[in-house]
Amino acid sequence: MKTISIEVVRLPHMDGIALPQFETEQAAGADLRAAIHEPVTLAPGERKLIPTGFCMALPAGYEAQIRPRSGLALKHGITVLNSPGTIDADYRGEVGVLLINHGDTAFTFQRGDRFAQMVIAPVTQGIFDVTTELSETTRGSGGYGSTGTG
């Protein structure tokens, strides 16, 4: 498994909260924790930006993808609204995560709760070449639902 070094700055409201952590040896995502001073409740249908308490400098050529935690999604309907969220290598502000409650009941986060995960991934930028026609495929221009019933 490849590793890279990521510079991190702890903000004052992260005091006592763990940095992002990979909870198992083969984990792709590092858990993010809520850097909140008071409990934050998400009512059904409500969305809020949850702070993590840190800023980072990703190396050029990498991004951080912010994704939901599967247990919160399954058990409570809590997910990342713009999933996956992207943090670009040139962003230097605090990492925040936009959560939404798709569940039927309110859910409350406490200080330090794990609420999302962050995957570090390489980035490929495309060069867009204008042309007058594209190569033929079996699918062609068939869009949503064109390859089956689901």
Tab-separated table of N, CA and C in Angstrom:
chain	number	residue	atom	x	y	z
A	1	MET	N	0.848	-1.170	0.000
A	1	MET	CA	0.000	0.000	0.000
A	1	MET	C	0.893	1.232	0.000
A	2	LYS	N	0.575	2.200	-0.840
A	2	LYS	CA	1.363	3.422	-0.960
A	2	LYS	C	0.962	4.413	0.134
A	3	THR	N	1.926	5.142	0.670
A	3	THR	CA	1.641	6.206	1.624
A	3	THR	C	2.295	7.496	1.140
A	4	ILE	N	1.674	8.621	1.499
A	4	ILE	CA	2.223	9.941	1.209
A	4	ILE	C	2.163	10.763	2.486
A	5	SER	N	2.983	11.793	2.549
A	5	SER	CA	2.989	12.683	3.697
A	5	SER	C	2.030	13.842	3.445
A	6	ILE	N	1.194	14.139	4.431
A	6	ILE	CA	0.223	15.227	4.322
A	6	ILE	C	0.422	16.152	5.520
A	7	GLU	N	0.778	17.399	5.258
A	7	GLU	CA	0.933	18.378	6.332
A	7	GLU	C	-0.445	18.771	6.854
A	8	VAL	N	-0.561	18.819	8.191
A	8	VAL	CA	-1.830	19.137	8.841
A	8	VAL	C	-1.596	20.211	9.887
A	9	VAL	N	-2.514	21.182	9.941
A	9	VAL	CA	-2.508	22.204	10.990
A	9	VAL	C	-3.756	21.995	11.838
A	10	ARG	N	-3.533	21.799	13.146
A	10	ARG	CA	-4.658	21.696	14.081
A	10	ARG	C	-5.158	23.108	14.406
A	11	LEU	N	-6.450	23.299	14.308
A	11	LEU	CA	-7.057	24.565	14.712
A	11	LEU	C	-7.424	24.463	16.197
A	12	PRO	N	-7.585	25.610	16.874
A	12	PRO	CA	-7.838	25.576	18.321
A	12	PRO	C	-9.028	24.704	18.721
A	13	HIS	N	-10.077	24.662	17.909
A	13	HIS	CA	-11.266	23.883	18.292
A	13	HIS	C	-11.089	22.373	18.070
A	14	MET	N	-9.893	21.943	17.621
A	14	MET	CA	-9.605	20.512	17.488
A	14	MET	C	-8.891	19.968	18.720
A	15	ASP	N	-8.608	20.807	19.680
A	15	ASP	CA	-7.868	20.386	20.863
A	15	ASP	C	-8.500	19.147	21.489
A	16	GLY	N	-7.698	18.102	21.665
A	16	GLY	CA	-8.168	16.880	22.282
A	16	GLY	C	-8.846	15.898	21.343
A	17	ILE	N	-8.952	16.243	20.071
A	17	ILE	CA	-9.593	15.366	19.076
A	17	ILE	C	-8.510	14.742	18.208
A	18	ALA	N	-8.664	13.463	17.911
A	18	ALA	CA	-7.678	12.742	17.102
A	18	ALA	C	-7.647	13.244	15.665
A	19	LEU	N	-6.448	13.209	15.089
A	19	LEU	CA	-6.306	13.456	13.654
A	19	LEU	C	-7.052	12.368	12.889
A	20	PRO	N	-7.294	12.573	11.584
A	20	PRO	CA	-7.909	11.494	10.799
A	20	PRO	C	-7.112	10.207	10.983
A	21	GLN	N	-7.827	9.104	11.131
A	21	GLN	CA	-7.183	7.826	11.394
A	21	GLN	C	-7.756	6.735	10.507
A	22	PHE	N	-6.864	5.844	10.052
A	22	PHE	CA	-7.281	4.629	9.366
A	22	PHE	C	-7.497	3.599	10.471
A	23	GLU	N	-8.713	3.148	10.647
A	23	GLU	CA	-9.060	2.307	11.796
A	23	GLU	C	-8.612	0.860	11.648
A	24	THR	N	-8.340	0.406	10.416
A	24	THR	CA	-7.815	-0.944	10.212
A	24	THR	C	-6.625	-0.866	9.270
A	25	GLU	N	-5.849	-1.923	9.225
A	25	GLU	CA	-4.627	-1.959	8.421
A	25	GLU	C	-4.888	-1.773	6.924
A	26	GLN	N	-6.000	-2.268	6.412
A	26	GLN	CA	-6.309	-2.191	4.987
A	26	GLN	C	-7.347	-1.109	4.656
A	27	ALA	N	-7.691	-0.254	5.603
A	27	ALA	CA	-8.725	0.764	5.380
A	27	ALA	C	-8.304	1.745	4.301
A	28	ALA	N	-9.224	2.063	3.409
A	28	ALA	CA	-8.991	3.070	2.373
A	28	ALA	C	-9.326	4.465	2.882
A	29	GLY	N	-10.277	4.556	3.809
A	29	GLY	CA	-10.716	5.846	4.318
A	29	GLY	C	-10.273	6.080	5.747
A	30	ALA	N	-9.833	7.306	6.011
A	30	ALA	CA	-9.479	7.732	7.363
A	30	ALA	C	-10.696	8.404	7.976
A	31	ASP	N	-11.074	7.981	9.179
A	31	ASP	CA	-12.247	8.559	9.829
A	31	ASP	C	-11.992	9.995	10.260
A	32	LEU	N	-12.997	10.835	10.037
A	32	LEU	CA	-12.977	12.240	10.449
A	32	LEU	C	-13.849	12.392	11.684
A	33	ARG	N	-13.437	13.274	12.584
A	33	ARG	CA	-14.155	13.482	13.834
A	33	ARG	C	-14.697	14.909	13.923
A	34	ALA	N	-15.815	15.031	14.603
A	34	ALA	CA	-16.495	16.315	14.744
A	34	ALA	C	-15.769	17.217	15.732
A	35	ALA	N	-15.284	18.355	15.256
A	35	ALA	CA	-14.614	19.339	16.115
A	35	ALA	C	-15.636	20.405	16.506
A	36	ILE	N	-16.604	19.979	17.297
A	36	ILE	CA	-17.694	20.851	17.734
A	36	ILE	C	-17.598	21.016	19.247
A	37	HIS	N	-18.047	22.157	19.757
A	37	HIS	CA	-18.002	22.391	21.202
A	37	HIS	C	-19.277	21.920	21.883
A	38	GLU	N	-20.380	22.035	21.200
A	38	GLU	CA	-21.691	21.620	21.722
A	38	GLU	C	-22.245	20.540	20.804
A	39	PRO	N	-23.131	19.688	21.305
A	39	PRO	CA	-23.760	18.692	20.436
A	39	PRO	C	-24.470	19.368	19.263
A	40	VAL	N	-24.445	18.712	18.115
A	40	VAL	CA	-25.109	19.203	16.908
A	40	VAL	C	-26.157	18.173	16.514
A	41	THR	N	-27.409	18.624	16.405
A	41	THR	CA	-28.504	17.735	16.030
A	41	THR	C	-28.941	18.034	14.607
A	42	LEU	N	-29.079	16.959	13.821
A	42	LEU	CA	-29.611	17.049	12.461
A	42	LEU	C	-31.025	16.481	12.478
A	43	ALA	N	-32.007	17.320	12.218
A	43	ALA	CA	-33.386	16.863	12.107
A	43	ALA	C	-33.569	16.168	10.761
A	44	PRO	N	-34.584	15.352	10.594
A	44	PRO	CA	-34.827	14.734	9.291
A	44	PRO	C	-34.914	15.805	8.196
A	45	GLY	N	-34.169	15.595	7.113
A	45	GLY	CA	-34.139	16.534	5.997
A	45	GLY	C	-33.198	17.707	6.178
A	46	GLU	N	-32.625	17.874	7.359
A	46	GLU	CA	-31.751	19.007	7.647
A	46	GLU	C	-30.312	18.718	7.214
A	47	ARG	N	-29.612	19.760	6.816
A	47	ARG	CA	-28.202	19.646	6.441
A	47	ARG	C	-27.401	20.682	7.221
A	48	LYS	N	-26.164	20.284	7.559
A	48	LYS	CA	-25.270	21.186	8.291
A	48	LYS	C	-23.835	20.888	7.898
A	49	LEU	N	-23.005	21.935	7.955
A	49	LEU	CA	-21.573	21.798	7.725
A	49	LEU	C	-20.917	21.496	9.067
A	50	ILE	N	-20.248	20.344	9.155
A	50	ILE	CA	-19.605	19.917	10.391
A	50	ILE	C	-18.103	20.152	10.269
A	51	PRO	N	-17.512	20.913	11.191
A	51	PRO	CA	-16.073	21.184	11.125
A	51	PRO	C	-15.241	20.001	11.642
A	52	THR	N	-14.039	19.870	11.089
A	52	THR	CA	-13.117	18.829	11.537
A	52	THR	C	-12.001	19.382	12.414
A	53	GLY	N	-11.783	20.707	12.372
A	53	GLY	CA	-10.757	21.312	13.214
A	53	GLY	C	-9.357	21.270	12.646
A	54	PHE	N	-9.201	20.910	11.378
A	54	PHE	CA	-7.858	20.908	10.799
A	54	PHE	C	-7.877	21.415	9.358
A	55	CYS	N	-6.719	21.931	8.956
A	55	CYS	CA	-6.436	22.306	7.573
A	55	CYS	C	-5.309	21.392	7.109
A	56	MET	N	-5.172	21.213	5.808
A	56	MET	CA	-4.099	20.340	5.327
A	56	MET	C	-3.566	20.826	3.994
A	57	ALA	N	-2.389	20.341	3.664
A	57	ALA	CA	-1.746	20.624	2.389
A	57	ALA	C	-1.486	19.289	1.703
A	58	LEU	N	-2.378	18.937	0.800
A	58	LEU	CA	-2.184	17.713	0.022
A	58	LEU	C	-1.073	17.939	-0.995
A	59	PRO	N	-0.288	16.918	-1.299
A	59	PRO	CA	0.724	17.070	-2.350
A	59	PRO	C	0.046	17.303	-3.706
A	60	ALA	N	0.718	18.039	-4.582
A	60	ALA	CA	0.206	18.238	-5.947
A	60	ALA	C	-0.038	16.876	-6.571
A	61	GLY	N	-1.134	16.754	-7.313
A	61	GLY	CA	-1.465	15.498	-7.968
A	61	GLY	C	-2.350	14.585	-7.142
A	62	TYR	N	-2.818	15.075	-5.967
A	62	TYR	CA	-3.708	14.286	-5.115
A	62	TYR	C	-4.943	15.092	-4.753
A	63	GLU	N	-5.982	14.392	-4.374
A	63	GLU	CA	-7.206	14.990	-3.836
A	63	GLU	C	-7.602	14.191	-2.609
A	64	ALA	N	-8.471	14.763	-1.798
A	64	ALA	CA	-9.102	14.040	-0.703
A	64	ALA	C	-10.576	13.930	-1.042
A	65	GLN	N	-11.095	12.717	-1.023
A	65	GLN	CA	-12.511	12.480	-1.262
A	65	GLN	C	-13.191	12.265	0.087
A	66	ILE	N	-14.259	13.009	0.334
A	66	ILE	CA	-14.990	12.899	1.590
A	66	ILE	C	-16.240	12.065	1.330
A	67	ARG	N	-16.378	11.004	2.108
A	67	ARG	CA	-17.448	10.034	1.897
A	67	ARG	C	-18.189	9.757	3.199
A	68	PRO	N	-19.405	9.221	3.065
A	68	PRO	CA	-20.161	8.856	4.276
A	68	PRO	C	-19.539	7.674	5.006
A	69	ARG	N	-19.875	7.527	6.264
A	69	ARG	CA	-19.564	6.305	7.008
A	69	ARG	C	-20.759	5.383	6.824
A	70	SER	N	-20.493	4.171	6.425
A	70	SER	CA	-21.575	3.252	6.056
A	70	SER	C	-22.536	2.968	7.208
A	71	GLY	N	-22.028	2.846	8.430
A	71	GLY	CA	-22.903	2.570	9.562
A	71	GLY	C	-23.886	3.697	9.830
A	72	LEU	N	-23.421	4.949	9.759
A	72	LEU	CA	-24.330	6.087	9.947
A	72	LEU	C	-25.381	6.149	8.854
A	73	ALA	N	-24.976	5.822	7.633
A	73	ALA	CA	-25.924	5.835	6.519
A	73	ALA	C	-26.977	4.741	6.690
A	74	LEU	N	-26.537	3.535	7.011
A	74	LEU	CA	-27.465	2.410	7.150
A	74	LEU	C	-28.395	2.575	8.349
A	75	LYS	N	-27.832	2.894	9.501
A	75	LYS	CA	-28.620	2.903	10.739
A	75	LYS	C	-29.428	4.173	10.951
A	76	HIS	N	-28.939	5.311	10.427
A	76	HIS	CA	-29.579	6.583	10.750
A	76	HIS	C	-29.913	7.460	9.540
A	77	GLY	N	-29.485	7.063	8.334
A	77	GLY	CA	-29.765	7.875	7.150
A	77	GLY	C	-28.879	9.099	7.029
A	78	ILE	N	-27.753	9.137	7.750
A	78	ILE	CA	-26.836	10.279	7.711
A	78	ILE	C	-25.832	10.049	6.586
A	79	THR	N	-25.713	11.022	5.692
A	79	THR	CA	-24.788	10.878	4.567
A	79	THR	C	-24.157	12.220	4.220
A	80	VAL	N	-23.131	12.158	3.390
A	80	VAL	CA	-22.468	13.368	2.896
A	80	VAL	C	-23.268	13.861	1.700
A	81	LEU	N	-23.707	15.105	1.768
A	81	LEU	CA	-24.638	15.623	0.765
A	81	LEU	C	-24.030	15.689	-0.631
A	82	ASN	N	-22.803	16.124	-0.758
A	82	ASN	CA	-22.165	16.228	-2.068
A	82	ASN	C	-21.168	15.087	-2.258
A	83	SER	N	-21.618	13.885	-1.973
A	83	SER	CA	-20.721	12.738	-1.915
A	83	SER	C	-20.344	12.193	-3.286
A	84	PRO	N	-19.067	11.907	-3.534
A	84	PRO	CA	-18.003	12.276	-2.611
A	84	PRO	C	-17.634	13.741	-2.761
A	85	GLY	N	-17.391	14.389	-1.654
A	85	GLY	CA	-16.872	15.755	-1.694
A	85	GLY	C	-15.410	15.704	-2.092
A	86	THR	N	-14.944	16.737	-2.742
A	86	THR	CA	-13.548	16.782	-3.190
A	86	THR	C	-12.825	17.934	-2.525
A	87	ILE	N	-11.648	17.635	-1.980
A	87	ILE	CA	-10.755	18.670	-1.474
A	87	ILE	C	-9.549	18.670	-2.396
A	88	ASP	N	-9.335	19.780	-3.063
A	88	ASP	CA	-8.237	19.916	-4.024
A	88	ASP	C	-6.914	20.159	-3.310
A	89	ALA	N	-5.834	19.830	-3.984
A	89	ALA	CA	-4.491	19.970	-3.407
A	89	ALA	C	-4.133	21.418	-3.087
A	90	ASP	N	-4.768	22.381	-3.740
A	90	ASP	CA	-4.425	23.782	-3.480
A	90	ASP	C	-5.338	24.446	-2.446
A	91	TYR	N	-6.257	23.711	-1.834
A	91	TYR	CA	-7.131	24.256	-0.790
A	91	TYR	C	-6.407	24.229	0.551
A	92	ARG	N	-6.471	25.313	1.284
A	92	ARG	CA	-5.782	25.401	2.565
A	92	ARG	C	-6.693	25.751	3.740
A	93	GLY	N	-7.991	25.810	3.520
A	93	GLY	CA	-8.914	26.128	4.598
A	93	GLY	C	-9.264	24.908	5.430
A	94	GLU	N	-10.098	25.138	6.442
A	94	GLU	CA	-10.528	24.031	7.298
A	94	GLU	C	-11.340	23.015	6.500
A	95	VAL	N	-11.109	21.754	6.772
A	95	VAL	CA	-11.905	20.690	6.168
A	95	VAL	C	-13.239	20.648	6.909
A	96	GLY	N	-14.301	20.833	6.157
A	96	GLY	CA	-15.653	20.745	6.696
A	96	GLY	C	-16.434	19.749	5.860
A	97	VAL	N	-17.432	19.124	6.449
A	97	VAL	CA	-18.196	18.100	5.753
A	97	VAL	C	-19.677	18.450	5.825
A	98	LEU	N	-20.320	18.505	4.652
A	98	LEU	CA	-21.738	18.826	4.552
A	98	LEU	C	-22.546	17.539	4.712
A	99	LEU	N	-23.214	17.411	5.859
A	99	LEU	CA	-24.023	16.224	6.139
A	99	LEU	C	-25.501	16.527	5.970
A	100	ILE	N	-26.262	15.477	5.663
A	100	ILE	CA	-27.727	15.570	5.599
A	100	ILE	C	-28.317	14.355	6.285
A	101	ASN	N	-29.454	14.564	6.904
A	101	ASN	CA	-30.169	13.477	7.571
A	101	ASN	C	-31.319	13.036	6.670
A	102	HIS	N	-31.173	11.887	6.034
A	102	HIS	CA	-32.237	11.297	5.223
A	102	HIS	C	-33.095	10.330	6.047
A	103	GLY	N	-32.813	10.241	7.342
A	103	GLY	CA	-33.548	9.327	8.213
A	103	GLY	C	-34.882	9.903	8.656
A	104	ASP	N	-35.572	9.135	9.502
A	104	ASP	CA	-36.907	9.512	9.998
A	104	ASP	C	-36.865	10.225	11.344
A	105	THR	N	-35.701	10.175	12.018
A	105	THR	CA	-35.599	10.792	13.341
A	105	THR	C	-34.350	11.667	13.406
A	106	ALA	N	-34.363	12.577	14.343
A	106	ALA	CA	-33.207	13.457	14.546
A	106	ALA	C	-32.013	12.618	15.010
A	107	PHE	N	-30.813	13.091	14.650
A	107	PHE	CA	-29.578	12.422	15.072
A	107	PHE	C	-28.643	13.475	15.632
A	108	THR	N	-28.030	13.178	16.788
A	108	THR	CA	-27.154	14.143	17.447
A	108	THR	C	-25.713	13.658	17.443
A	109	PHE	N	-24.813	14.557	17.028
A	109	PHE	CA	-23.377	14.311	17.064
A	109	PHE	C	-22.792	14.962	18.300
A	110	GLN	N	-21.842	14.264	18.915
A	110	GLN	CA	-21.117	14.781	20.065
A	110	GLN	C	-19.698	15.145	19.628
A	111	ARG	N	-19.045	15.959	20.415
A	111	ARG	CA	-17.652	16.321	20.153
A	111	ARG	C	-16.800	15.055	20.021
A	112	GLY	N	-16.022	14.975	18.941
A	112	GLY	CA	-15.122	13.854	18.721
A	112	GLY	C	-15.737	12.661	18.018
A	113	ASP	N	-17.052	12.677	17.778
A	113	ASP	CA	-17.696	11.561	17.068
A	113	ASP	C	-17.124	11.409	15.659
A	114	ARG	N	-16.931	10.174	15.238
A	114	ARG	CA	-16.556	9.895	13.851
A	114	ARG	C	-17.806	10.055	12.994
A	115	PHE	N	-17.722	10.874	11.934
A	115	PHE	CA	-18.933	11.184	11.183
A	115	PHE	C	-18.774	11.081	9.672
A	116	ALA	N	-17.572	10.939	9.171
A	116	ALA	CA	-17.325	10.812	7.729
A	116	ALA	C	-15.958	10.174	7.564
A	117	GLN	N	-15.596	9.862	6.326
A	117	GLN	CA	-14.263	9.321	6.061
A	117	GLN	C	-13.634	10.041	4.877
A	118	MET	N	-12.318	10.034	4.864
A	118	MET	CA	-11.553	10.747	3.847
A	118	MET	C	-10.624	9.759	3.139
A	119	VAL	N	-10.746	9.712	1.818
A	119	VAL	CA	-9.905	8.853	0.987
A	119	VAL	C	-8.953	9.753	0.202
A	120	ILE	N	-7.671	9.461	0.254
A	120	ILE	CA	-6.668	10.215	-0.509
A	120	ILE	C	-6.466	9.491	-1.835
A	121	ALA	N	-6.575	10.223	-2.941
A	121	ALA	CA	-6.512	9.583	-4.258
A	121	ALA	C	-5.704	10.427	-5.239
A	122	PRO	N	-5.018	9.757	-6.180
A	122	PRO	CA	-4.307	10.496	-7.228
A	122	PRO	C	-5.304	11.140	-8.189
A	123	VAL	N	-4.885	12.217	-8.803
A	123	VAL	CA	-5.736	12.975	-9.727
A	123	VAL	C	-5.167	12.893	-11.140
A	124	THR	N	-6.051	12.685	-12.095
A	124	THR	CA	-5.690	12.771	-13.508
A	124	THR	C	-6.510	13.892	-14.123
A	125	GLN	N	-5.847	14.845	-14.760
A	125	GLN	CA	-6.566	15.907	-15.460
A	125	GLN	C	-6.603	15.565	-16.946
A	126	GLY	N	-7.773	15.742	-17.542
A	126	GLY	CA	-7.937	15.465	-18.964
A	126	GLY	C	-7.676	16.706	-19.800
A	127	ILE	N	-7.327	16.485	-21.035
A	127	ILE	CA	-7.215	17.554	-22.032
A	127	ILE	C	-8.404	17.375	-22.972
A	128	PHE	N	-9.226	18.377	-23.093
A	128	PHE	CA	-10.459	18.277	-23.867
A	128	PHE	C	-10.217	18.749	-25.293
A	129	ASP	N	-10.314	17.812	-26.234
A	129	ASP	CA	-10.095	18.089	-27.655
A	129	ASP	C	-11.433	18.141	-28.368
A	130	VAL	N	-11.722	19.252	-29.034
A	130	VAL	CA	-12.968	19.399	-29.783
A	130	VAL	C	-12.863	18.607	-31.076
A	131	THR	N	-13.943	17.874	-31.395
A	131	THR	CA	-14.014	17.103	-32.621
A	131	THR	C	-15.426	17.219	-33.179
A	132	THR	N	-15.642	16.745	-34.372
A	132	THR	CA	-16.980	16.838	-34.964
A	132	THR	C	-17.799	15.573	-34.771
A	133	GLU	N	-17.134	14.445	-34.462
A	133	GLU	CA	-17.872	13.212	-34.179
A	133	GLU	C	-17.044	12.304	-33.277
A	134	LEU	N	-17.768	11.409	-32.601
A	134	LEU	CA	-17.128	10.485	-31.667
A	134	LEU	C	-17.163	9.078	-32.226
A	135	SER	N	-16.298	8.201	-31.711
A	135	SER	CA	-16.287	6.813	-32.167
A	135	SER	C	-17.608	6.131	-31.814
A	136	GLU	N	-17.990	5.144	-32.594
A	136	GLU	CA	-19.234	4.401	-32.389
A	136	GLU	C	-19.062	3.374	-31.274
A	137	THR	N	-20.125	3.161	-30.471
A	137	THR	CA	-20.172	2.098	-29.468
A	137	THR	C	-21.540	1.440	-29.531
A	138	THR	N	-21.673	0.285	-28.915
A	138	THR	CA	-22.961	-0.401	-28.874
A	138	THR	C	-23.988	0.442	-28.129
A	139	ARG	N	-23.603	1.057	-27.062
A	139	ARG	CA	-24.515	1.869	-26.256
A	139	ARG	C	-24.888	3.173	-26.961
A	140	GLY	N	-23.941	3.773	-27.633
A	140	GLY	CA	-24.207	5.046	-28.297
A	140	GLY	C	-24.556	6.136	-27.311
A	141	SER	N	-25.628	6.870	-27.575
A	141	SER	CA	-25.996	7.992	-26.717
A	141	SER	C	-27.054	7.626	-25.692
A	142	GLY	N	-27.319	6.318	-25.500
A	142	GLY	CA	-28.305	5.897	-24.505
A	142	GLY	C	-27.889	6.336	-23.113
A	143	GLY	N	-28.805	6.976	-22.422
A	143	GLY	CA	-28.493	7.528	-21.106
A	143	GLY	C	-29.130	6.753	-19.975
A	144	TYR	N	-29.659	7.463	-19.013
A	144	TYR	CA	-30.199	6.884	-17.789
A	144	TYR	C	-31.166	5.739	-18.087
A	145	GLY	N	-30.836	4.556	-17.554
A	145	GLY	CA	-31.713	3.399	-17.696
A	145	GLY	C	-31.666	2.715	-19.040
A	146	SER	N	-30.770	3.120	-19.926
A	146	SER	CA	-30.761	2.570	-21.279
A	146	SER	C	-30.176	1.169	-21.366
A	147	THR	N	-29.463	0.727	-20.309
A	147	THR	CA	-28.829	-0.585	-20.382
A	147	THR	C	-29.577	-1.636	-19.562
A	148	GLY	N	-30.737	-1.306	-19.047
A	148	GLY	CA	-31.498	-2.282	-18.267
A	148	GLY	C	-32.678	-1.640	-17.603
A	149	THR	N	-33.291	-2.377	-16.692
A	149	THR	CA	-34.505	-1.883	-16.056
A	149	THR	C	-34.263	-1.134	-14.758
A	150	GLY	N	-33.046	-1.203	-14.227
A	150	GLY	CA	-32.800	-0.570	-12.921
A	150	GLY	C	-31.845	0.480	-12.981
